[in-house]
Coordinates of C-alpha atoms in Angstrom, one line a residue:
L1 CA -7.4 5.1 -5.7
L2 CA -6.6 7.9 -3.6
D3 CA -8.4 6.4 -0.6
N4 CA -5.9 3.7 -0.9
V5 CA -3.1 6.2 -0.7
A6 CA -4.2 8.4 2.1
P7 CA -8.0 9.2 3.1
D8 CA -7.0 12.0 4.9
F9 CA -5.4 13.6 1.6
R10 CA -8.7 12.6 -0.8
I11 CA -11.1 14.4 2.2
A12 CA -8.7 17.7 2.0
V13 CA -8.8 17.8 -1.6
A14 CA -12.4 17.2 -1.7
G15 CA -13.0 19.8 0.4
G16 CA -10.7 22.2 -1.5
E17 CA -8.6 22.7 1.7
V18 CA -5.2 23.2 0.0
S19 CA -3.1 23.3 3.7
E20 CA -4.6 20.5 5.0
A21 CA -3.7 18.7 1.5
R22 CA -0.2 19.7 1.7
Q23 CA 0.0 18.5 5.3
A24 CA -1.5 15.1 4.0
V25 CA 0.5 14.7 1.1
G26 CA 3.5 14.9 3.0
R27 CA 2.7 11.7 4.6
I28 CA 2.5 10.0 1.3
K29 CA 5.9 8.4 0.3
G30 CA 7.9 7.5 -2.6
P31 CA 7.4 8.9 -6.1
V32 CA 3.6 8.7 -5.9
G33 CA 4.0 11.4 -2.9
R34 CA 6.4 13.6 -4.8
M35 CA 4.2 13.6 -7.7
L36 CA 1.0 14.5 -5.8
S37 CA 2.9 16.9 -3.7
A38 CA 3.9 19.0 -7.0
G39 CA 0.0 18.8 -7.9
V40 CA -1.0 20.2 -4.6
E41 CA 1.6 23.1 -5.0
H42 CA -0.2 23.9 -8.5
I43 CA -3.7 23.2 -7.0
R44 CA -5.0 26.3 -7.9
Q45 CA -4.0 26.7 -11.2
P46 CA -5.6 25.2 -14.5
R47 CA -6.3 21.5 -14.6
E48 CA -3.9 21.6 -18.1
L49 CA -1.0 23.1 -15.8
I50 CA -1.7 20.5 -12.8
E51 CA -1.7 17.6 -15.2
E52 CA 1.7 18.7 -16.9
V53 CA 3.3 19.3 -14.0
M54 CA 2.5 15.9 -12.4
Y55 CA 3.3 14.3 -15.8
E56 CA 6.6 16.1 -15.8
T57 CA 7.0 14.1 -12.3
V58 CA 5.9 11.0 -13.7
L59 CA 8.7 11.3 -16.8
A60 CA 11.5 12.0 -14.3
T61 CA 10.5 9.0 -12.4
K62 CA 10.3 7.0 -15.3
L63 CA 13.6 8.1 -16.4
R64 CA 15.4 7.4 -13.3
L65 CA 14.0 3.8 -12.8
Q66 CA 14.9 2.6 -16.3
R67 CA 18.3 4.3 -16.2
L68 CA 20.2 0.9 -15.7
L69 CA 18.0 -1.5 -17.6
P70 CA 19.7 -0.9 -20.8
F71 CA 23.2 -2.2 -19.2
I72 CA 21.4 -5.1 -17.9
S73 CA 19.9 -6.1 -21.1
I74 CA 23.2 -5.8 -22.9
A75 CA 24.8 -8.1 -20.3
A76 CA 22.0 -10.6 -20.5
A77 CA 22.4 -10.6 -24.3
S78 CA 26.3 -10.1 -24.5
A79 CA 27.1 -12.8 -22.0
P80 CA 26.1 -15.8 -24.2
L81 CA 28.0 -14.5 -27.1
L82 CA 30.9 -14.5 -24.9
G83 CA 30.7 -17.8 -23.5
L84 CA 30.0 -19.2 -27.5
L85 CA 33.3 -17.0 -28.4
G86 CA 35.1 -19.0 -25.7
T87 CA 33.7 -22.3 -26.9
V88 CA 34.9 -21.8 -30.2
T89 CA 38.4 -20.6 -29.0
G90 CA 38.7 -23.8 -27.0
I91 CA 37.5 -26.1 -30.0
I92 CA 40.1 -24.1 -32.4
N93 CA 42.6 -25.0 -29.6
T94 CA 41.6 -28.6 -29.5
F95 CA 42.2 -29.0 -33.1
K96 CA 45.2 -27.3 -32.7
L97 CA 46.4 -29.6 -30.4
I98 CA 44.8 -32.7 -32.6
T99 CA 47.0 -31.6 -35.8
I100 CA 50.1 -31.4 -33.5
Y101 CA 49.8 -34.5 -31.1
G102 CA 47.3 -36.4 -32.9
S103 CA 43.9 -37.7 -31.4
G104 CA 45.4 -40.7 -29.5
D105 CA 46.3 -38.4 -26.1
V106 CA 43.4 -37.5 -24.3
K107 CA 45.0 -35.5 -21.8
T108 CA 46.4 -33.3 -24.6
L109 CA 42.8 -32.7 -25.8
S110 CA 41.0 -32.0 -22.5
S111 CA 42.6 -28.3 -22.0
G112 CA 40.8 -27.0 -25.0
I113 CA 37.6 -28.9 -24.3
S114 CA 37.8 -27.7 -20.8
E115 CA 38.2 -24.3 -22.2
A116 CA 35.1 -24.7 -24.2
L117 CA 32.7 -25.8 -21.4
I118 CA 33.9 -23.3 -18.9
T119 CA 33.4 -20.2 -20.8
T120 CA 30.0 -21.8 -22.0
E121 CA 29.0 -22.1 -18.6
F122 CA 29.8 -18.7 -17.4
G123 CA 28.4 -17.0 -20.0
L124 CA 25.1 -18.6 -19.0
I125 CA 25.9 -18.2 -15.6
V126 CA 25.9 -14.1 -16.3
A127 CA 23.1 -14.3 -18.9
I128 CA 20.3 -15.9 -16.9
P129 CA 20.2 -13.9 -13.9
S130 CA 21.0 -10.9 -16.0
L131 CA 17.8 -11.6 -17.9
L132 CA 15.6 -12.5 -14.6
L133 CA 16.8 -9.2 -13.1
H134 CA 15.9 -7.2 -16.4
A135 CA 12.5 -8.8 -16.4
F136 CA 11.8 -8.1 -13.0
L137 CA 12.9 -4.7 -12.6
S138 CA 11.2 -3.7 -15.9
R139 CA 8.0 -5.1 -14.4
K140 CA 8.9 -3.2 -11.1
A141 CA 9.4 0.2 -12.8
K142 CA 6.3 -0.4 -14.8
S143 CA 4.0 -1.0 -11.9
V144 CA 5.6 2.5 -10.2
I145 CA 4.6 4.4 -13.2
D146 CA 1.5 2.9 -13.4
Q147 CA 0.7 3.7 -9.8
M148 CA 1.4 7.1 -10.3
E149 CA -0.5 7.5 -13.5
K150 CA -3.6 6.0 -11.4
A151 CA -3.0 8.4 -8.7
A152 CA -2.6 11.6 -11.1
V153 CA -5.7 10.6 -12.7
A154 CA -7.7 10.5 -9.6
F155 CA -6.1 13.5 -8.3
V156 CA -7.1 15.7 -10.9
N157 CA -10.4 14.2 -11.2
Q158 CA -11.0 15.1 -7.7
I159 CA -10.0 18.5 -8.0
T160 CA -12.0 19.1 -11.0
K161 CA -15.1 18.3 -8.3
T162 CA -13.7 20.6 -5.6
P163 CA -14.9 24.1 -4.8
L164 CA -11.6 25.5 -6.3
D165 CA -12.9 24.5 -10.1
G166 CA -13.2 26.2 -13.3
A167 CA -13.2 30.1 -12.9
E168 CA -12.4 30.0 -9.0
R169 CA -9.4 28.1 -9.7
Q170 CA -8.1 30.7 -12.1
A171 CA -9.3 33.4 -9.8
A172 CA -7.5 32.3 -6.7

């Protein structure tokens, strides 16, 4: 995976060259780059600490990516209910008009039926795109987090093989 991100970064990490790894990680953009940069800053520390530092970055990114998803989910769930509420009130108004004017005048009844249909329509107009947007953004956030986790595992596995391994890493 590190080959796909930045080959020069992998080579620098594999060679145990910290300064070159710092320069190479600076060219990696986005959350993966920020996470790997945090890992490189602690490259001479024990493996467990490097894992924790990078996991902290993953968690912060996950929270940032998912912060508006609950709002979109609530909009997708509540819009049809609001449309249904409008439908019910429109039908109630229609029945009120029937009791006052009778069922003979269709023009009088049309306002309540129109209200019912319009609110249902707008509820669905809001709900369907919200549902699609929520699904798309959830998948996108999961993809970013998955990429970060893969890169973290590859990075930690690579530094385990470097000359800065074990006792040398803690002594350095």
